[in-house]
Coordinates of C-alpha atoms (C1' of nucleotides) in Angstrom, one line a residue:
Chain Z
X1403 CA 0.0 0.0 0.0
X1404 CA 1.4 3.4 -0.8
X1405 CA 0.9 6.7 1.1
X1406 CA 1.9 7.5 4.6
X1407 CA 2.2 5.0 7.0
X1408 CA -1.0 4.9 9.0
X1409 CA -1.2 1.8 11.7
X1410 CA -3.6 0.4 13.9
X1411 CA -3.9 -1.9 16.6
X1412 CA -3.2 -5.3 14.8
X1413 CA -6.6 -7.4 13.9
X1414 CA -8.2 -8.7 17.5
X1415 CA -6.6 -6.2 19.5
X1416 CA -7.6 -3.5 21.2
X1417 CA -6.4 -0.4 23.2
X1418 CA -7.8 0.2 26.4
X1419 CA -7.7 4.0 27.6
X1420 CA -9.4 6.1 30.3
X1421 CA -12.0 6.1 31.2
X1422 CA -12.4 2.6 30.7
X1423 CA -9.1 1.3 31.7
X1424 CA -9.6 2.8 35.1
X1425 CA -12.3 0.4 35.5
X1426 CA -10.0 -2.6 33.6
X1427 CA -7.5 -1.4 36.9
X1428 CA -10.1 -1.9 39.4
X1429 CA -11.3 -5.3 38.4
X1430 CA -8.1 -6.7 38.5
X1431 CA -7.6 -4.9 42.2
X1432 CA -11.0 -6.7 42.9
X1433 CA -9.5 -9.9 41.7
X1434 CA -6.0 -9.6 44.0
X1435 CA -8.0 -8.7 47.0
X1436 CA -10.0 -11.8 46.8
X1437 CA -7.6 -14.1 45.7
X1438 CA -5.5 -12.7 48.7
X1439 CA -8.0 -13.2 51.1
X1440 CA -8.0 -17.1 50.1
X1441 CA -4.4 -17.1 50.5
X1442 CA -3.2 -16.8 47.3
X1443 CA -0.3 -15.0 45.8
X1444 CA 0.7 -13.6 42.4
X1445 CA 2.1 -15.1 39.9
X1446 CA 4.0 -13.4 37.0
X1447 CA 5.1 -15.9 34.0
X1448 CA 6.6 -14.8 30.9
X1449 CA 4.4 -13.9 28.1
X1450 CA 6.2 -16.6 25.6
X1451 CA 7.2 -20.3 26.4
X1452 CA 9.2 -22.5 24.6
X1453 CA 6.5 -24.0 22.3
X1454 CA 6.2 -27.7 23.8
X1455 CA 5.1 -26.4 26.9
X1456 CA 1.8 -25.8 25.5
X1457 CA 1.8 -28.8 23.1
X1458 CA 2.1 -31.0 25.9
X1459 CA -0.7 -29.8 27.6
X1460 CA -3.6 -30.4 24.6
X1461 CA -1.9 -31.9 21.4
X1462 CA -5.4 -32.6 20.2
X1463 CA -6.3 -29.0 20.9
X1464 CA -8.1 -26.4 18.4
X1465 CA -5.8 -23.9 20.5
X1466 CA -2.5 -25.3 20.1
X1467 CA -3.0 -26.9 16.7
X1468 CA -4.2 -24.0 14.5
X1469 CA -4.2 -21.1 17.3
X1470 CA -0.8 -20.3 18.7
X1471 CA 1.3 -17.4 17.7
X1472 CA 4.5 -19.6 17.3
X1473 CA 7.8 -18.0 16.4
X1474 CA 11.2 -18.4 16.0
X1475 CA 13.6 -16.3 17.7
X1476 CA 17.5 -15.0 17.0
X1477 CA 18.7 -17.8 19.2
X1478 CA 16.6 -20.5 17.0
X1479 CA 14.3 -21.3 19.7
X1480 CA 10.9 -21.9 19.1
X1481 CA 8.2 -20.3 21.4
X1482 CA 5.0 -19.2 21.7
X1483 CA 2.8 -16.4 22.8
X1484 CA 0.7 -18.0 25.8
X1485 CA -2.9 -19.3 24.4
X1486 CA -4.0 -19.9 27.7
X1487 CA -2.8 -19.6 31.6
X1488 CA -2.5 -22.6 33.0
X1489 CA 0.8 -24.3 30.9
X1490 CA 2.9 -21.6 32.1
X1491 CA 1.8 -21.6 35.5
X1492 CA 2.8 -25.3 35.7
X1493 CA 5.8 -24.8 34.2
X1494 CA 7.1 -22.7 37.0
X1495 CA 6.2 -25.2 39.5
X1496 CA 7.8 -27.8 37.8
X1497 CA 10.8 -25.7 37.8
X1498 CA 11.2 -24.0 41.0
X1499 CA 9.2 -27.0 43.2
X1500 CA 7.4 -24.7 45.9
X1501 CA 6.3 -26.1 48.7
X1502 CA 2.7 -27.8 47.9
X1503 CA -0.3 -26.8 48.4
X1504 CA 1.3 -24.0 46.0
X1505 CA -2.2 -21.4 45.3
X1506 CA -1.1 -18.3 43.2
X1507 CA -3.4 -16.2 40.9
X1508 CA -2.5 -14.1 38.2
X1509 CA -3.3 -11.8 35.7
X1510 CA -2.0 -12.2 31.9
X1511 CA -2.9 -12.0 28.6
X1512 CA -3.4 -14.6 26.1
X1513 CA -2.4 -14.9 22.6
X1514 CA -5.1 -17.3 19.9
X1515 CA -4.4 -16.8 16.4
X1516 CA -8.1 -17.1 15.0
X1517 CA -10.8 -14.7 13.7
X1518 CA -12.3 -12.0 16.1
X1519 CA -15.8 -11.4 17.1
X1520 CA -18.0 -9.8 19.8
X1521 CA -16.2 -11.6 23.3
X1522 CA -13.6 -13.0 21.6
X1523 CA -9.8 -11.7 20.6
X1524 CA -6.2 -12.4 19.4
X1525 CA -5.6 -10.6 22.4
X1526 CA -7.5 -11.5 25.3
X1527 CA -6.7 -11.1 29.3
X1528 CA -7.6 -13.5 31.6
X1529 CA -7.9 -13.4 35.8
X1530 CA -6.9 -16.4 36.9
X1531 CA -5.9 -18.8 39.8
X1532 CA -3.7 -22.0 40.0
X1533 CA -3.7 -24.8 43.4
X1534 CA -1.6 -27.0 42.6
X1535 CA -0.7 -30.0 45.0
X1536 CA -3.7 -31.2 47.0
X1537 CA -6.4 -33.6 45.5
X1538 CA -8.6 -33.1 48.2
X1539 CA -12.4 -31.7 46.9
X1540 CA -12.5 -28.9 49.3
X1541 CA -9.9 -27.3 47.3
X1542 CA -11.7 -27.6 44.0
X1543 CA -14.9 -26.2 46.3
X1544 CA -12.4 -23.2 47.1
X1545 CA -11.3 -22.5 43.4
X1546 CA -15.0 -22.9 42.3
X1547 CA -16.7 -20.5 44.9
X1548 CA -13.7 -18.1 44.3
X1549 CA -14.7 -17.6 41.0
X1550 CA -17.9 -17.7 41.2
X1551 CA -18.3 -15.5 44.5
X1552 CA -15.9 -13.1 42.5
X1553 CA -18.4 -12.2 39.4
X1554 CA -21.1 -11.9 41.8
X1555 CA -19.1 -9.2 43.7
X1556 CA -19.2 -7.1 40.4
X1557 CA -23.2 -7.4 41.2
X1558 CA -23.7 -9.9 37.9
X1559 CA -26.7 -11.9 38.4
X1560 CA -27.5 -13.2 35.2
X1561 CA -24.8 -16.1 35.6
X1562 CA -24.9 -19.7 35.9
X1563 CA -22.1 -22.3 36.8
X1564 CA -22.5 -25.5 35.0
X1565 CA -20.5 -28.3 36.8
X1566 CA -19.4 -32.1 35.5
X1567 CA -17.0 -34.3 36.0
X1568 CA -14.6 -35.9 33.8
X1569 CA -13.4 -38.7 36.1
X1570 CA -10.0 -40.1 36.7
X1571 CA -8.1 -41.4 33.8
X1572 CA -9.7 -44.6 33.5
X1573 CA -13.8 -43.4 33.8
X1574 CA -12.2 -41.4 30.9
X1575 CA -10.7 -44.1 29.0
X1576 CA -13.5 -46.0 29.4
X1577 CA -16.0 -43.3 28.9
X1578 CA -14.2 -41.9 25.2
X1579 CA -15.2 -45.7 24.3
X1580 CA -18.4 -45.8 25.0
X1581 CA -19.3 -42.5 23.7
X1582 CA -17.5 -43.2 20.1
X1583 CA -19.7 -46.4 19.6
X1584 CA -22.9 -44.7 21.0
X1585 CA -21.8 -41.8 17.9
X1586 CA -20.7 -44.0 15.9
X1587 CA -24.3 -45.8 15.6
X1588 CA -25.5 -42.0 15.1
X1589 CA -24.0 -40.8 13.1
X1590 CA -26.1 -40.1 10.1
X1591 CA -28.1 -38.1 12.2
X1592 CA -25.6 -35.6 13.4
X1593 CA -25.2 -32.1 11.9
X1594 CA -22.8 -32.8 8.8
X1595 CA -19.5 -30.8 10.5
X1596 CA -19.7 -32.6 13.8
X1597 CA -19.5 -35.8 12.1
X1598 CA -15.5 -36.3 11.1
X1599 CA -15.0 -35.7 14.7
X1600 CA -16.4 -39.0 16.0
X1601 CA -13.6 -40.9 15.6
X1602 CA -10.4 -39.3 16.6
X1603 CA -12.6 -36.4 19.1
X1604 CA -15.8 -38.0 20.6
X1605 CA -16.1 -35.6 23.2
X1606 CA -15.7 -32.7 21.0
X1607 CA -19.0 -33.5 19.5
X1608 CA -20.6 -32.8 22.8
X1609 CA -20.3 -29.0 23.1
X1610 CA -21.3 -29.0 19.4
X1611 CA -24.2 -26.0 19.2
X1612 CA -25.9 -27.3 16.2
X1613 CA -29.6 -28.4 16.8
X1614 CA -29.3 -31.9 14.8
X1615 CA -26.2 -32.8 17.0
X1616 CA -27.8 -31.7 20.1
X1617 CA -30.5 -33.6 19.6
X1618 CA -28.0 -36.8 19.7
X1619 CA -26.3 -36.4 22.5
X1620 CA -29.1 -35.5 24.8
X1621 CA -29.3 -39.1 24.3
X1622 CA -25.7 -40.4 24.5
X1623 CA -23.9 -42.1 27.3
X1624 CA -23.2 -39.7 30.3
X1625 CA -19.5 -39.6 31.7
X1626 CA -21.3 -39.8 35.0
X1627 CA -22.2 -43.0 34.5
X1628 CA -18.8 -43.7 34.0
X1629 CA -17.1 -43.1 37.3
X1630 CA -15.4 -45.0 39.2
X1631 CA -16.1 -44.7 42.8
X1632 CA -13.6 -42.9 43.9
X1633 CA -14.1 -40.5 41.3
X1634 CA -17.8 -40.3 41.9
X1635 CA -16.8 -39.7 45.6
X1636 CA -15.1 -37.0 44.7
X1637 CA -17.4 -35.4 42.6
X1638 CA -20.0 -35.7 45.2
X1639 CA -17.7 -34.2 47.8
X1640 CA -17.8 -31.0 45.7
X1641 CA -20.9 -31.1 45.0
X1642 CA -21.8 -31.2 49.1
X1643 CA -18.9 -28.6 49.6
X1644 CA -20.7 -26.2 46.9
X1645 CA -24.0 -26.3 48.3
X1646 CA -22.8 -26.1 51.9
X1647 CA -21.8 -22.9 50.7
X1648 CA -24.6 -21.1 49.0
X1649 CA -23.0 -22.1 45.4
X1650 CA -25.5 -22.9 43.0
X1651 CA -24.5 -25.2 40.4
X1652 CA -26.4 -27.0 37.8
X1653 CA -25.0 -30.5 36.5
X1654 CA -24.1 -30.0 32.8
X1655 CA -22.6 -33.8 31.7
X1656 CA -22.1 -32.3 28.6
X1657 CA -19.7 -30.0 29.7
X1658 CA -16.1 -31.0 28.3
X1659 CA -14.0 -27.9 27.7
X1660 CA -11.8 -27.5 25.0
X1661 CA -8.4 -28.2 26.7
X1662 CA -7.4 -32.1 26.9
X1663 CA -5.9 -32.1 30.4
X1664 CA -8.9 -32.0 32.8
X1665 CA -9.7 -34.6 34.9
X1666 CA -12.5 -34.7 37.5
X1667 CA -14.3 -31.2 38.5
X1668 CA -14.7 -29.0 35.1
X1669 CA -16.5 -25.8 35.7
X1670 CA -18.1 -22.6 33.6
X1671 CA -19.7 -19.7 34.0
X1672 CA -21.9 -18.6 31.6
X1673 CA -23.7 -15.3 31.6
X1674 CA -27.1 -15.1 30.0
X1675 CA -26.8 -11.0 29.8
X1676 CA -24.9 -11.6 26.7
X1677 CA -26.5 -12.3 23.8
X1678 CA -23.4 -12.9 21.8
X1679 CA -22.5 -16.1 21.0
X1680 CA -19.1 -15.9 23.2
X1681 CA -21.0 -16.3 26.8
X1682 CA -18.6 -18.0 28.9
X1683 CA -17.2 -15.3 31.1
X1684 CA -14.4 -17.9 33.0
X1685 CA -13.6 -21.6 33.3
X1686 CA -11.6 -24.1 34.7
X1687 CA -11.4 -27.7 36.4
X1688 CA -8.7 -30.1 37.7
X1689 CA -5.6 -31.5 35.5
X1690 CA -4.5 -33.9 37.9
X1691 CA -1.6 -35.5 35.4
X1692 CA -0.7 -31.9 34.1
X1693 CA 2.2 -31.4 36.2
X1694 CA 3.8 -35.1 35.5
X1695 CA 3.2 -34.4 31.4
X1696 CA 5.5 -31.3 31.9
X1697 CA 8.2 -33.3 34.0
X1698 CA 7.3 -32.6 37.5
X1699 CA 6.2 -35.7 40.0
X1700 CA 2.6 -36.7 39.7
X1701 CA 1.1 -34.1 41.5
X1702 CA -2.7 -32.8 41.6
X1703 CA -4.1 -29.3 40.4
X1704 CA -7.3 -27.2 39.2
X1705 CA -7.4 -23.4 38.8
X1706 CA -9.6 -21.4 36.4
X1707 CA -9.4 -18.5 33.9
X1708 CA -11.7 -15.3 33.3
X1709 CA -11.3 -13.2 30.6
X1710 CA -11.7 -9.7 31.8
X1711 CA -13.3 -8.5 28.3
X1712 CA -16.4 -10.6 28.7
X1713 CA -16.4 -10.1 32.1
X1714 CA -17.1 -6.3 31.7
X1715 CA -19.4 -7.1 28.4
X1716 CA -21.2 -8.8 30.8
X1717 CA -20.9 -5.9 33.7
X1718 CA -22.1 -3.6 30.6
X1719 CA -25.4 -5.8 29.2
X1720 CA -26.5 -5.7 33.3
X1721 CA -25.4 -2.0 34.0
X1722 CA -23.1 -2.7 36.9
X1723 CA -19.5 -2.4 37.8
X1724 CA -19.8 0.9 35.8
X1725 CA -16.9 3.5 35.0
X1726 CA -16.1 5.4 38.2
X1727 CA -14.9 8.8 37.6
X1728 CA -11.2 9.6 37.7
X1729 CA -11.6 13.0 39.2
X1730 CA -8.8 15.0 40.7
X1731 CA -9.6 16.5 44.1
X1732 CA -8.4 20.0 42.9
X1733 CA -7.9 22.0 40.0
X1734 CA -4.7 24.6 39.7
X1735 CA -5.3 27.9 37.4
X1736 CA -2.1 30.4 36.8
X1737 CA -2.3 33.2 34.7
X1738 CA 1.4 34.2 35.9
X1739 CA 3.2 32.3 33.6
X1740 CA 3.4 28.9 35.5
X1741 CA 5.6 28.7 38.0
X1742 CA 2.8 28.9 40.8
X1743 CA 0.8 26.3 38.8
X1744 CA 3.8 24.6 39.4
X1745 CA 4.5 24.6 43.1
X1746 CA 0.8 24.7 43.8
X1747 CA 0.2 21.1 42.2
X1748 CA 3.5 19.6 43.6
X1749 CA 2.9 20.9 47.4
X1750 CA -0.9 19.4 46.7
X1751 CA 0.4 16.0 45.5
X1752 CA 2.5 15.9 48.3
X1753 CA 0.2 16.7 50.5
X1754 CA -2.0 13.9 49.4
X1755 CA -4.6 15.9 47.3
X1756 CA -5.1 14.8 43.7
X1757 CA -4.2 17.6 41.6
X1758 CA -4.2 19.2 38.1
X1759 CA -3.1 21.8 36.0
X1760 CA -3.3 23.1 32.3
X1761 CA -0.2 24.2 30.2
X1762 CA 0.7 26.3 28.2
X1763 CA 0.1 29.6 29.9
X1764 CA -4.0 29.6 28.1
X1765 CA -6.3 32.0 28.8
X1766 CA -8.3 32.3 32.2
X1767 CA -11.2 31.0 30.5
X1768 CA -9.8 28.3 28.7
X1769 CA -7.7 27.6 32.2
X1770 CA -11.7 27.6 34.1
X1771 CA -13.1 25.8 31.2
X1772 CA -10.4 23.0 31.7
X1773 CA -10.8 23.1 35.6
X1774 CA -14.7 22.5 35.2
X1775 CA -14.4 19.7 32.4
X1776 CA -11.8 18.0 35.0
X1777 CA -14.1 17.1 37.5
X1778 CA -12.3 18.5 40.2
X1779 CA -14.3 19.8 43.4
X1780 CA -12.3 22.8 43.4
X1781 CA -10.5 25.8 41.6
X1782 CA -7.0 27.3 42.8
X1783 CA -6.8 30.7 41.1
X1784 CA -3.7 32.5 40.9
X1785 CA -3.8 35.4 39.2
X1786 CA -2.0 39.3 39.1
X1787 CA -3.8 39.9 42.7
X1788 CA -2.9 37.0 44.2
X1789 CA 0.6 36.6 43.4
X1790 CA 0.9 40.1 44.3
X1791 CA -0.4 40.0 47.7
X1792 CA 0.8 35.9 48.5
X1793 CA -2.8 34.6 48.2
X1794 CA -4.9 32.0 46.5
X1795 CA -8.7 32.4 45.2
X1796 CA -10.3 29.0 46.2
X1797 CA -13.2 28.4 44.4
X1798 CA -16.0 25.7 44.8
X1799 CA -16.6 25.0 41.1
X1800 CA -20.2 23.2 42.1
X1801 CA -21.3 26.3 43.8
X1802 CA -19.2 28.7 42.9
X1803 CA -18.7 30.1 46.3
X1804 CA -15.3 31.6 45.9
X1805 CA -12.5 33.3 48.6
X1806 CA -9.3 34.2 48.9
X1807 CA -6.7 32.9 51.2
X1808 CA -3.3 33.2 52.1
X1809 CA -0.8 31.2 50.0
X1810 CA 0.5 29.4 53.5
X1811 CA -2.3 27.6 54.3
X1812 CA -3.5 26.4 50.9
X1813 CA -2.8 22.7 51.7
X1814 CA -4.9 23.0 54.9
X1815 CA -7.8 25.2 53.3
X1816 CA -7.9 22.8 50.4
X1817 CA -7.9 19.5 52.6
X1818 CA -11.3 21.6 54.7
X1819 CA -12.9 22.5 51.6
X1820 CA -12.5 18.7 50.8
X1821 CA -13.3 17.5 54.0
X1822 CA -10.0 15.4 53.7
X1823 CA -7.9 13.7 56.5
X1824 CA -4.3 15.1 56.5
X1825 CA -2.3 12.0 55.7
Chain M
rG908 C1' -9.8 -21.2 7.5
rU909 C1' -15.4 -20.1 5.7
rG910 C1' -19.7 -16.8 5.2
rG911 C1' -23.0 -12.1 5.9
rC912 C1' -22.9 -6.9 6.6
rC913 C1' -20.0 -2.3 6.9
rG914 C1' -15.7 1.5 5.7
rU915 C1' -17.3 9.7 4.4
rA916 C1' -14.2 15.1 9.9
rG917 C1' -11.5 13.1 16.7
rC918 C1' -16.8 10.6 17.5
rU919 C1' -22.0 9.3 15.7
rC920 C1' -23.8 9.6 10.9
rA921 C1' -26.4 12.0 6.1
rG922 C1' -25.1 12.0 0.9
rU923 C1' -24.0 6.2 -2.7
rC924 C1' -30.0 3.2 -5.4
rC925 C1' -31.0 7.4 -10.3
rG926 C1' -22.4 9.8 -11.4
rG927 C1' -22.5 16.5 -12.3
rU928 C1' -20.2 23.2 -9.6
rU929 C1' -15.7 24.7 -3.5
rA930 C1' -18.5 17.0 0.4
rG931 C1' -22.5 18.3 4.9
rA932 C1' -24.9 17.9 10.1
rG933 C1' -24.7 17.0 15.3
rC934 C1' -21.3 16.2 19.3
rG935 C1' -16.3 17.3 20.6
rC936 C1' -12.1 20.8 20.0
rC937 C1' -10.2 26.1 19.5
rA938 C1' -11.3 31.4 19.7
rG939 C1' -14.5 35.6 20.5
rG940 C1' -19.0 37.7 22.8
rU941 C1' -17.3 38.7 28.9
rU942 C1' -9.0 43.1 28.4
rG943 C1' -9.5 37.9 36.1
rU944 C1' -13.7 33.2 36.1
rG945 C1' -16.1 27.0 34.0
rG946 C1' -21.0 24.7 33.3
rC947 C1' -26.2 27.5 29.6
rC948 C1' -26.6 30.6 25.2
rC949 C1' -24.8 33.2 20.6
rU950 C1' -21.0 33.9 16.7
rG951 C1' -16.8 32.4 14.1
rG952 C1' -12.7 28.8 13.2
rA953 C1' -9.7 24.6 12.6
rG954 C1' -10.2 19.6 11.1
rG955 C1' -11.6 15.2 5.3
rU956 C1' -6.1 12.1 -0.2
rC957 C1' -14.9 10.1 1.1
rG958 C1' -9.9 2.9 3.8
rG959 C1' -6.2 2.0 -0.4
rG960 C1' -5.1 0.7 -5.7
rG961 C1' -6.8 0.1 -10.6
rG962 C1' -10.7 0.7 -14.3
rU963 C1' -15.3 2.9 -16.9
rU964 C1' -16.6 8.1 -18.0
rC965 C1' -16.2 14.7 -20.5
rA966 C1' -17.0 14.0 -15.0
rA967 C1' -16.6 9.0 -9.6
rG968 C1' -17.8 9.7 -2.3
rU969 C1' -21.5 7.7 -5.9
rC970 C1' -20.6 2.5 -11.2
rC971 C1' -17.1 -2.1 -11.9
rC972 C1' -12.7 -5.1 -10.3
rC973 C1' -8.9 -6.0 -6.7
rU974 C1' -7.1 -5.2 -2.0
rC975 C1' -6.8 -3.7 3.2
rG976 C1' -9.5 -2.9 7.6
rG977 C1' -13.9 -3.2 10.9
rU978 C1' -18.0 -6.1 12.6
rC979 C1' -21.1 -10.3 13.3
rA980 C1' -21.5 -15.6 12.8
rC981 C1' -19.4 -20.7 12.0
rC982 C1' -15.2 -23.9 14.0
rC983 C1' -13.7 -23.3 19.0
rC984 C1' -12.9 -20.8 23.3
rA985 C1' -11.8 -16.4 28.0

RNA sequence: GUGGCCGUAGCUCAGUCCGGUUAGAGCGCCAGGUUGUGGCCCUGGAGGUCGGGGGUUCAAGUCCCCUCGGUCACCCCA
């Protein structure tokens, strides 16, 4: 293309400014706070991996087989650009070898080569947390009401959590088998697509959203019939655990998840505020042999990812968890060139008072009309007068009661007219 | 990867079907009305290669082809 160079946020990406992102920055805050309180602590991986890291964890995967941003670097390795939270998470563990059970959280973005629509990017972010090290259900009760009690926090009501389990690695096995000849014998009838997936991807075919293959596997072997008694133990334990809680849940057997790894619990939350086709806001579930397919001991986990963006589609569709205002406390105007703009806001900040100024030596007017747009509660004018005789005009831009008082006690007129604790 | 719809000022859009002088509106921005005072009002101004390229034509924002981008949906997922 000729002409002058004229770029954009590549396809499936997005910019986030204010106001908005002040809202992105308190969800996340939200999400520390309560992941904190559980006793968790953040994690910080690196954006890229070497690539196997993630092809171990789903090799069968629509996300690592067609979705990941792979790349060489200078060195020669190959890496890629994490599709999902979990691999890298496990990675660390098997590297550094914490002390079990290891419960962190963290907040990264993920990286899926395919084609953008409403809820769903190249670049997405997720919240997430990772317990890695206990097989006991209470945790997975703990992972599963942290999530859940998390999104109703932001006031969403309009969410359900659908709950199944996939069993240990033989109800699995055992399971796969069963469903493949039950398809198998159906075949004919499912929706044309769904059908080269009965072979190699059974249980692909039962999150399939087309009416004729729906209409199948209402019908088809559940995986609950499936488990083995411990595993049904387990699955009851959550279950108990949940309700004992307040968690409401509703049994979804068809509920597989696109990642290969889980075993047992598998969890999402749906919101029904959305009506675009992307409505799971967060999910997750156990991946009990995850740790040992990356080289670490056999060791238990489960964890879960949100993606923020649906998250506050959803906050938006129900009107809550709206854009706060970033207001500044106070509002600096000099027509003296600059300087007392200068000191003013810096003695403020220090101080402890939010504060603002406009450059550029404008006009009083422009200077007001700026202080007004800001937000800001109220107005320090300095002026010929004031600069003359060591005093400020503090003005109440709601009311526009104005006075003027010495330049010494601007910090503790300011903090009055704010009714603000001196820090 | 496949399909539908859409690309005109910073934003939201009119104008495109039936081609015709300097491409418009609202909002926002800047300035003035008020030589020290915001929000309301009035006046004026800046801002556009009509996504890009090619073609048809005396003439293209408008018609044709290609291309890029956006959006929604499928596959699948956060």
């Amino acid at each position: 293309m000729a002409g002058p160079p004229s770029y954009k946020a590549p396809t499936g990406t997005h910019d986030v400014l204010p106001p908005q992102s002040g809202r992105w920055a308190s969800l996340i805050a939200r999400f520390a706070a309560a992941a904190g309180r559980a006793g968790y602590g953040l994690v910080v991986n690196p954006v890229f991996e070497d690539v196997e890291v993630f092809r171990r964890v789903g090799e069968g995967t629509d996300i690592v087989r067609k979705e990941m941003y792979e790349f060489e670097d200078k060195g020669g390795r190959r890496l890629a650009l994490r599709p999902e939270g979990t691999a890298p998470v496990v990675r660390a563990f098997v590297q550094h070898r914490p002390p079990v059970p290891w419960k962190v959280w963290y907040a990264a973005p993920g990286f899926r080569y395919e084609r953008p629509q409403a809820g769903r990017y190249r670049q997405h972010h997720q919240l997430g947390v990772e317990a890695i090290g206990s097989a006991d259900p209470d945790v997975d009760v703990e992972v599963v009401a942290l999530a859940w009690r998390f999104l109703a926090g932001l006031g969403l009501q309009r969410t359900i959590l659908l709950l199944n389990s996939m069993g240990d690695p033989e109800s699995r096995a055992a399971y796969v088998e069963d469903l493949r000849a039950f398809l198998r014998g159906r075949r004919a009838e499912l929706a044309p697509e769904d059908r080269e997936k009965v072979d190699d991807h059974p249980m692909r075919v039962l999150d399939s959203k087309r009416a004729a293959t729906r209409a199948v596997t209402r019908e088809a072997p559940r995986i609950s019939d499936h488990l083995t008694p411990s595993a049904t133990g387990h699955f009851s334990r959550v279950q108990a655990g949940l309700s004992d809680l307040g968690v409401p849940f509703a049994l979804e057997p068809r509920l597989v998840r696109g990642l290969d790894y889980y075993t047992h619990t598998t969890f999402e939350i749906q919101s029904s505020a959305l009506d675009a086709a992307q409505n799971a806001l967060g999910g997750g579930g156990r991946y009990d042999g995850l740790v040992e397919a990356l080289g670490g001991p056999p060791t238990p986990g489960i964890g879960f990812g949100i993606g923020i963006e649906r998250v506050l589609l959803a906050c938006d569709a129900e009107a809550t968890f709206t854009v706060g205002d970033a207001r500044v406390d106070a509002w600096v105007i000099d027509v003296t060139g600059g300087a007392a703009a200068r000191a003013l806001t810096h003695e403020l900040r220090e101080a402890g008072v939010a504060a603002d100024r406009g450059f550029d030596d404008r006009s009083m007017k422009a200077q007001m009309k700026a202080a007004g747009r800001s937000g800001a509660r109220v107005a320090l004018i300095v002026g010929e007068q004031e600069a003359a005789s060591s005093t400020v005009t503090l003005r109440d831009l709601a009311t526009s009661e104005q006075r003027t008082i010495a330049r010494a006690d601007v910090v503790a007129e300011v903090r009055a007219a704010l009714d603000k604790e001196p820090r």
